[in-house]
Coordinates of C-alpha atoms (C1' of nucleotides) in Angstrom, one line a residue:
Chain A
M22 CA 11.3 -60.0 13.2
K23 CA 10.4 -57.4 10.6
L24 CA 7.5 -54.9 10.8
S25 CA 5.5 -55.2 7.6
T26 CA 5.0 -52.3 5.3
R27 CA 1.3 -52.7 5.9
T28 CA 1.8 -51.7 9.5
R29 CA 4.2 -48.9 8.7
Y30 CA 1.9 -47.5 6.0
G31 CA -1.1 -48.0 8.2
V32 CA 0.4 -45.8 11.0
R33 CA 1.5 -43.1 8.5
L34 CA -2.0 -43.2 7.0
M35 CA -3.5 -42.6 10.5
V36 CA -1.1 -39.7 11.1
V37 CA -2.4 -38.0 8.0
L38 CA -6.0 -38.5 9.2
A39 CA -5.0 -37.1 12.6
R40 CA -3.5 -34.0 10.9
N41 CA -6.7 -33.4 9.1
Y42 CA -9.1 -34.1 12.0
G43 CA -11.9 -31.7 12.1
K44 CA -11.5 -30.6 8.5
G45 CA -13.9 -33.1 6.9
P46 CA -13.1 -36.3 5.1
V47 CA -9.8 -36.9 3.4
Y48 CA -9.5 -38.7 0.1
L49 CA -7.4 -41.8 0.1
K50 CA -5.9 -40.6 -3.2
D51 CA -4.5 -37.5 -1.4
I52 CA -3.1 -39.6 1.4
A53 CA -1.5 -41.9 -1.2
N54 CA 0.0 -38.9 -3.1
E55 CA 1.3 -37.2 0.1
E56 CA 2.8 -40.3 1.5
E57 CA 3.9 -41.8 -1.8
I58 CA 2.1 -45.1 -1.2
S59 CA -0.1 -47.0 -3.7
E60 CA -3.7 -45.9 -3.3
K61 CA -5.0 -49.4 -3.9
Y62 CA -2.6 -50.8 -1.3
L63 CA -3.7 -48.2 1.2
S64 CA -7.3 -49.0 0.5
Q65 CA -6.7 -52.6 1.7
I66 CA -4.8 -51.5 4.7
I67 CA -7.5 -49.1 5.9
I68 CA -10.2 -51.9 5.9
P69 CA -9.4 -53.3 9.3
L70 CA -9.0 -49.8 10.7
R71 CA -12.5 -49.1 9.7
G72 CA -13.5 -52.5 10.9
I73 CA -12.6 -51.7 14.5
G74 CA -14.1 -48.3 14.3
L75 CA -11.0 -46.2 14.3
V76 CA -11.9 -44.5 11.0
T77 CA -15.2 -43.8 9.4
S78 CA -15.6 -43.7 5.6
S79 CA -18.1 -42.0 3.3
R80 CA -18.5 -43.1 -0.3
G81 CA -19.2 -41.1 -3.4
A82 CA -18.0 -37.7 -4.5
Y83 CA -16.6 -35.7 -1.7
G84 CA -16.4 -38.8 0.4
G85 CA -13.3 -40.0 2.1
Y86 CA -12.1 -41.0 5.5
V87 CA -12.1 -39.4 8.9
L88 CA -10.9 -40.4 12.3
S89 CA -13.8 -41.7 14.4
K90 CA -12.5 -40.0 17.5
P91 CA -9.8 -37.5 18.5
A92 CA -6.2 -38.6 17.9
S93 CA -5.6 -38.3 21.7
E94 CA -8.0 -41.2 22.2
I95 CA -6.3 -43.5 19.7
R96 CA -3.3 -45.6 20.8
L97 CA -0.7 -47.0 18.5
R98 CA -1.3 -50.4 19.9
E99 CA -4.8 -50.4 18.4
I100 CA -3.5 -49.5 15.0
V101 CA -0.6 -51.9 14.9
E102 CA -2.5 -54.8 16.4
V103 CA -5.4 -54.7 13.9
V104 CA -3.2 -54.0 10.8
E105 CA -0.4 -56.4 11.6
G106 CA -2.9 -59.0 12.6
D107 CA -0.7 -61.7 14.1
C108 CA 1.0 -62.2 17.4
L109 CA 4.8 -62.8 17.9
V110 CA 4.5 -66.5 18.4
D111 CA 1.3 -68.6 17.8
C112 CA 1.7 -70.9 20.8
V113 CA 1.4 -68.0 23.3
K114 CA -2.3 -67.4 22.5
N115 CA -3.0 -70.9 21.3
P116 CA -1.1 -73.5 23.3
S117 CA -2.4 -76.3 21.1
F118 CA 0.0 -75.1 18.4
C119 CA 2.8 -76.9 20.2
S120 CA 2.6 -80.0 22.3
R121 CA 5.4 -78.6 24.5
A122 CA 3.6 -75.4 25.2
E123 CA 2.7 -76.3 28.8
T124 CA 6.3 -76.9 29.9
C125 CA 8.1 -74.6 27.6
A126 CA 10.0 -71.8 29.3
T127 CA 10.9 -70.0 26.1
R128 CA 7.2 -69.6 25.5
D129 CA 6.9 -67.6 28.7
V130 CA 9.7 -65.3 27.4
W131 CA 7.9 -64.7 24.1
D132 CA 4.7 -64.0 26.1
L133 CA 6.6 -61.4 28.1
L134 CA 8.2 -59.9 25.1
G135 CA 4.8 -59.6 23.4
E136 CA 3.5 -57.8 26.5
K137 CA 6.4 -55.4 26.5
I138 CA 5.7 -54.5 22.9
S139 CA 2.1 -54.0 23.5
E140 CA 2.8 -51.8 26.6
T141 CA 5.2 -49.7 24.5
L142 CA 2.7 -49.1 21.7
D143 CA 0.0 -48.5 24.2
S144 CA 1.9 -45.7 25.8
I145 CA 1.9 -43.7 22.6
T146 CA -1.2 -41.9 21.4
L147 CA -1.8 -40.9 17.8
D148 CA -1.7 -37.2 18.7
Q149 CA 1.6 -37.6 20.4
L150 CA 2.9 -39.0 17.2
L151 CA 1.3 -36.1 15.3
E152 CA 3.1 -33.7 17.5
M153 CA 6.4 -35.4 17.0
D154 CA 5.7 -35.2 13.3
K155 CA 5.0 -31.5 13.4
E156 CA 8.1 -30.9 15.4
K157 CA 10.2 -32.8 12.8
H158 CA 8.8 -30.7 10.0
K159 CA 9.5 -27.4 11.6
K160 CA 11.9 -25.4 9.4
P161 CA 15.3 -24.9 11.1
F162 CA 15.8 -21.3 12.4
R163 CA 16.9 -18.7 9.9
K164 CA 17.7 -15.0 10.3
D165 CA 15.9 -14.3 7.0
K166 CA 12.6 -15.9 7.9
K167 CA 10.7 -17.1 4.9
K168 CA 7.0 -16.2 4.7
Chain B
M28 CA 5.5 -59.3 13.3
K29 CA 6.3 -62.9 13.8
L30 CA 9.3 -64.4 15.5
S31 CA 10.9 -66.9 13.1
T32 CA 11.3 -70.6 14.0
R33 CA 15.0 -70.0 13.6
T34 CA 15.0 -67.7 16.6
R35 CA 12.7 -69.9 18.7
Y36 CA 14.7 -73.0 17.9
G37 CA 18.0 -71.2 18.5
V38 CA 16.9 -70.2 22.0
R39 CA 15.8 -73.7 22.8
L40 CA 19.1 -75.0 21.5
M41 CA 20.9 -72.7 23.9
V42 CA 18.8 -73.8 26.8
V43 CA 19.8 -77.4 26.2
L44 CA 23.5 -76.3 26.1
A45 CA 23.0 -74.4 29.3
R46 CA 21.5 -77.4 31.0
N47 CA 24.6 -79.5 30.0
Y48 CA 27.2 -76.8 30.8
G49 CA 30.2 -78.4 32.5
K50 CA 29.3 -81.9 31.3
G51 CA 31.4 -81.8 28.1
P52 CA 30.2 -81.4 24.5
V53 CA 26.7 -82.1 23.5
Y54 CA 25.9 -83.7 20.1
L55 CA 23.6 -81.7 17.9
K56 CA 21.8 -85.0 17.2
D57 CA 20.9 -85.3 20.8
I58 CA 19.6 -81.8 21.0
A59 CA 17.6 -82.4 17.8
N60 CA 16.0 -85.5 19.3
E61 CA 15.3 -83.9 22.6
E62 CA 13.7 -80.8 21.1
E63 CA 12.2 -82.6 18.1
I64 CA 13.8 -80.3 15.7
S65 CA 15.6 -81.2 12.4
E66 CA 19.3 -81.8 13.1
K67 CA 20.2 -80.3 9.7
Y68 CA 18.2 -77.2 10.4
L69 CA 19.7 -76.8 13.9
S70 CA 23.2 -77.1 12.3
Q71 CA 22.4 -74.0 10.3
I72 CA 21.0 -72.1 13.2
I73 CA 24.0 -72.7 15.4
I74 CA 26.5 -71.3 12.9
P75 CA 26.0 -67.6 13.9
L76 CA 26.0 -68.5 17.6
R77 CA 29.4 -70.0 17.1
G78 CA 30.3 -67.0 15.0
I79 CA 29.9 -64.6 17.8
G80 CA 31.6 -66.9 20.3
L81 CA 28.6 -68.0 22.3
V82 CA 29.2 -71.6 21.6
T83 CA 32.3 -73.6 20.9
S84 CA 32.4 -76.7 18.6
S85 CA 34.6 -79.7 18.4
R86 CA 34.5 -81.9 15.4
G87 CA 34.9 -85.7 15.0
A88 CA 33.8 -88.5 17.2
Y89 CA 32.9 -87.4 20.7
G90 CA 32.7 -83.9 19.4
G91 CA 29.8 -81.6 19.8
Y92 CA 29.0 -78.1 21.2
V93 CA 29.5 -76.4 24.5
L94 CA 28.6 -72.9 25.8
S95 CA 31.7 -70.8 25.6
K96 CA 30.9 -69.2 29.0
P97 CA 28.5 -69.7 31.9
A98 CA 24.8 -69.2 31.0
S99 CA 24.7 -66.4 33.6
E100 CA 26.9 -64.4 31.3
I101 CA 24.8 -64.9 28.2
R102 CA 21.8 -62.6 27.5
L103 CA 18.8 -63.5 25.3
R104 CA 19.4 -60.4 23.3
E105 CA 22.7 -61.7 22.0
I106 CA 21.1 -64.9 20.9
V107 CA 18.1 -63.4 19.3
E108 CA 20.0 -60.6 17.6
V109 CA 22.5 -62.9 15.9
V110 CA 20.0 -65.6 14.9
E111 CA 17.2 -63.4 13.8
G112 CA 19.7 -61.2 12.0
D113 CA 17.5 -58.3 10.9
C114 CA 16.1 -55.3 12.7
L115 CA 12.4 -54.2 13.0
V116 CA 12.6 -51.6 10.3
D117 CA 15.5 -51.0 7.9
C118 CA 15.3 -47.2 7.9
V119 CA 16.1 -47.1 11.6
K120 CA 19.7 -48.3 11.2
N121 CA 20.0 -47.2 7.6
P122 CA 18.3 -43.9 6.8
S123 CA 19.1 -44.1 3.2
F124 CA 16.5 -46.8 2.8
C125 CA 13.8 -44.2 2.8
S126 CA 14.0 -40.6 1.5
R127 CA 11.6 -39.5 4.2
A128 CA 13.7 -40.9 7.1
E129 CA 15.0 -37.6 8.4
T130 CA 11.5 -36.1 8.9
C131 CA 9.6 -39.2 9.7
A132 CA 8.1 -39.4 13.1
T133 CA 6.9 -43.0 12.8
R134 CA 10.5 -43.9 12.2
D135 CA 11.3 -42.6 15.7
V136 CA 8.5 -44.8 17.1
W137 CA 10.0 -47.9 15.5
D138 CA 13.4 -47.0 16.8
L139 CA 11.9 -46.7 20.3
L140 CA 10.1 -50.0 19.9
G141 CA 13.3 -51.7 18.8
E142 CA 15.0 -50.4 21.8
K143 CA 12.3 -51.7 24.2
I144 CA 12.5 -55.1 22.6
S145 CA 16.3 -55.1 23.0
E146 CA 16.0 -53.9 26.6
T147 CA 13.6 -56.7 27.4
L148 CA 15.7 -59.4 25.9
D149 CA 18.8 -57.9 27.5
S150 CA 17.2 -58.2 30.9
I151 CA 17.0 -62.0 30.7
T152 CA 20.0 -64.2 31.0
L153 CA 20.2 -67.7 29.7
D154 CA 20.5 -69.2 33.2
Q155 CA 17.4 -67.4 34.3
L156 CA 15.7 -69.1 31.4
L157 CA 17.2 -72.4 32.4
E158 CA 15.8 -71.9 35.9
M159 CA 12.4 -71.2 34.5
D160 CA 12.6 -74.3 32.4
K161 CA 13.6 -76.4 35.4
E162 CA 10.8 -75.0 37.4
K163 CA 8.3 -75.9 34.7
H164 CA 9.5 -79.4 34.5
K165 CA 9.2 -80.1 38.2
K166 CA 6.7 -82.9 38.8
P167 CA 3.6 -81.8 40.6
F168 CA 3.4 -82.9 44.2
R169 CA 2.0 -86.4 44.8
K170 CA 1.5 -88.3 48.0
D171 CA 2.9 -91.4 46.5
K172 CA 6.1 -90.1 45.2
K173 CA 7.6 -91.9 42.2
K174 CA 11.2 -92.9 42.4
Chain C
dT14 C1' 46.1 -96.7 9.9
dA15 C1' 41.2 -97.5 9.3
dT16 C1' 36.8 -96.4 10.7
dA17 C1' 32.9 -94.5 12.8
dT18 C1' 31.3 -90.3 14.2
dT19 C1' 30.8 -85.8 14.5
dT20 C1' 30.7 -80.8 12.7
dA21 C1' 31.2 -77.5 8.3
dC22 C1' 29.7 -75.9 4.2
dT23 C1' 27.2 -75.4 0.0
dA24 C1' 23.3 -75.9 -2.8
dC25 C1' 18.8 -76.5 -3.6
dC26 C1' 13.6 -76.3 -3.1
dA27 C1' 8.6 -76.2 -2.0
dA28 C1' 5.3 -73.6 0.5
dT29 C1' 4.0 -69.4 2.3
dT30 C1' 3.9 -64.6 2.8
dT31 C1' 4.4 -60.0 1.2
dA32 C1' 3.5 -56.2 -1.3
dC33 C1' 1.4 -55.0 -4.4
dT34 C1' -1.9 -54.4 -9.2
dA35 C1' -6.3 -54.8 -11.7
dG36 C1' -10.9 -54.7 -12.4
dT37 C1' -15.6 -54.3 -11.3
dG38 C1' -19.4 -52.7 -8.5
dA39 C1' -21.8 -49.7 -5.0
dT40 C1' -22.6 -45.1 -3.4
dT41 C1' -23.3 -40.2 -3.4
dA42 C1' -22.7 -34.9 -4.2
dA43 C1' -23.6 -31.8 -7.5
Chain D
dT1 C1' -26.8 -38.1 -15.1
dT2 C1' -22.2 -38.0 -14.2
dA3 C1' -17.9 -37.8 -12.0
dA4 C1' -15.7 -39.1 -8.1
dT5 C1' -15.1 -41.8 -4.3
dC6 C1' -15.0 -46.1 -1.4
dA7 C1' -15.8 -51.6 -1.4
dC8 C1' -14.7 -55.9 -2.6
dT9 C1' -12.5 -59.8 -4.9
dA10 C1' -9.0 -61.9 -7.5
dG11 C1' -4.6 -62.5 -9.2
dT12 C1' 0.5 -62.4 -9.0
dA13 C1' 5.7 -61.7 -9.0
dA14 C1' 9.2 -61.5 -5.7
dA15 C1' 11.0 -62.5 -1.4
dT16 C1' 11.2 -65.1 2.7
dT17 C1' 10.8 -69.2 5.5
dG18 C1' 11.6 -73.5 6.8
dG19 C1' 13.5 -76.8 5.7
dT20 C1' 16.3 -81.2 2.9
dA21 C1' 20.4 -83.3 0.6
dG22 C1' 25.0 -84.3 -0.1
dT23 C1' 29.8 -83.9 0.5
dA24 C1' 34.0 -82.6 2.9
dA25 C1' 36.8 -82.0 6.9
dA26 C1' 38.2 -83.3 11.5
dT27 C1' 39.0 -86.5 15.2
dA28 C1' 38.7 -90.2 19.0
dT29 C1' 39.3 -94.8 19.2
dA30 C1' 40.3 -99.6 17.9

DNA sequence: TATATTTACTACCAATTTACTAGTGATTAA
DNA sequence: TTAATCACTAGTAAATTGGTAGTAAATATA
C-alpha cells in the first residue's frame, strides 16, 4: 500500500498554490522549480484538480494557476481522492468485482479502513497544512538574528 | 493507493485458519480450494506469516498450517504489515529518501495517515473478523428450515 | 523401507502500472 | 507579432503485481 508520487506531488503543488493565494496566478514552471518536480509531470497531475474546480487556470503569457477558493475551504481528502483516483479495494464500491462480495467479512474491513482514511484526510484543510509548512520553515532561534 | 491481492488473500487465509483453530493442521490445498485462490500463490503469502510466528507449519503427509495462538490474540495490523511489507511513503521511516524530509509538512501528514491506518487495523482482532464472517454466512430466516 | 503427501524454496514471467518525457497546438498579454 | 504559458495526446523504460513451474525436504502411514 504505497502512496503514489502523483498524490504526494499533487498535495505539494496545492501547498504552493495556497502559499500564493491572493497574489495572482502562479506559473507551473515556478512550482516545478521550487519543488524540484518535472513541470510536464505536474501539468498532468493538475488536470484532475482543475477538473473538480479546486484550481483555475489561465493560459497565455502571465497565465498560470490559482486556487479557486481559500485554502481553508479545501480539504486534503478532495485533493488525494481526485489525484489518486482509485479506492483501496475495488469490490467495496463495486461488489460485482468479486462473486464473494456479499458474504465476505474482509470486504467490510477494507470498507471501514477506507472510511478511516477518508475521515483522516477530511479532517485536514489545505491551510492547516500550509501553516504546518510555514512552521517547519521557521529559522531556529539565534542570538544574532539575521535580517 | 490500492491494497494488494497478497494482503487481501493473506487475511482471508488467516480467517480460514482461525475458523479451524483447535482442529489440527489445515492443508494449504484446502484453503486454496475454499477461497478459490492459487495454492502456489498462497504458499508464498504464508511465508512471512510463519516468519513472525503467527502460523506454525508441519511438513509431510497430514501436515499443514495452524495458528500459533488464539485468533483473539492476533491483530489485523500484524497480518497486513508483514504481508504488505512496505509503508505508505518511504520518507516517513527513512528521511534520507528525500532531501526535503526535515522541512516537509506533507511528510507529517503521511506519517499521521499511516498511524491512523495502523490504529484502525490494530483495533480489529482476527477472531472479531471471524465472528463477522460467521454472521455473514448465517442463512437468512426461513419458515421451512432446511436441515 | 517405500510411498504418498505435504510444505519449502528458488526461479521465472507476462501483464499492468508508475513515473515520467516529448511534441504539438491553443491561448493570451504585451 | 511574438513570447510565454497552459492543453492535450502519445510514447516509454523501469518497477511492481500477480502469478506459474519445478524441485527439494520432511513426515505419517502401510
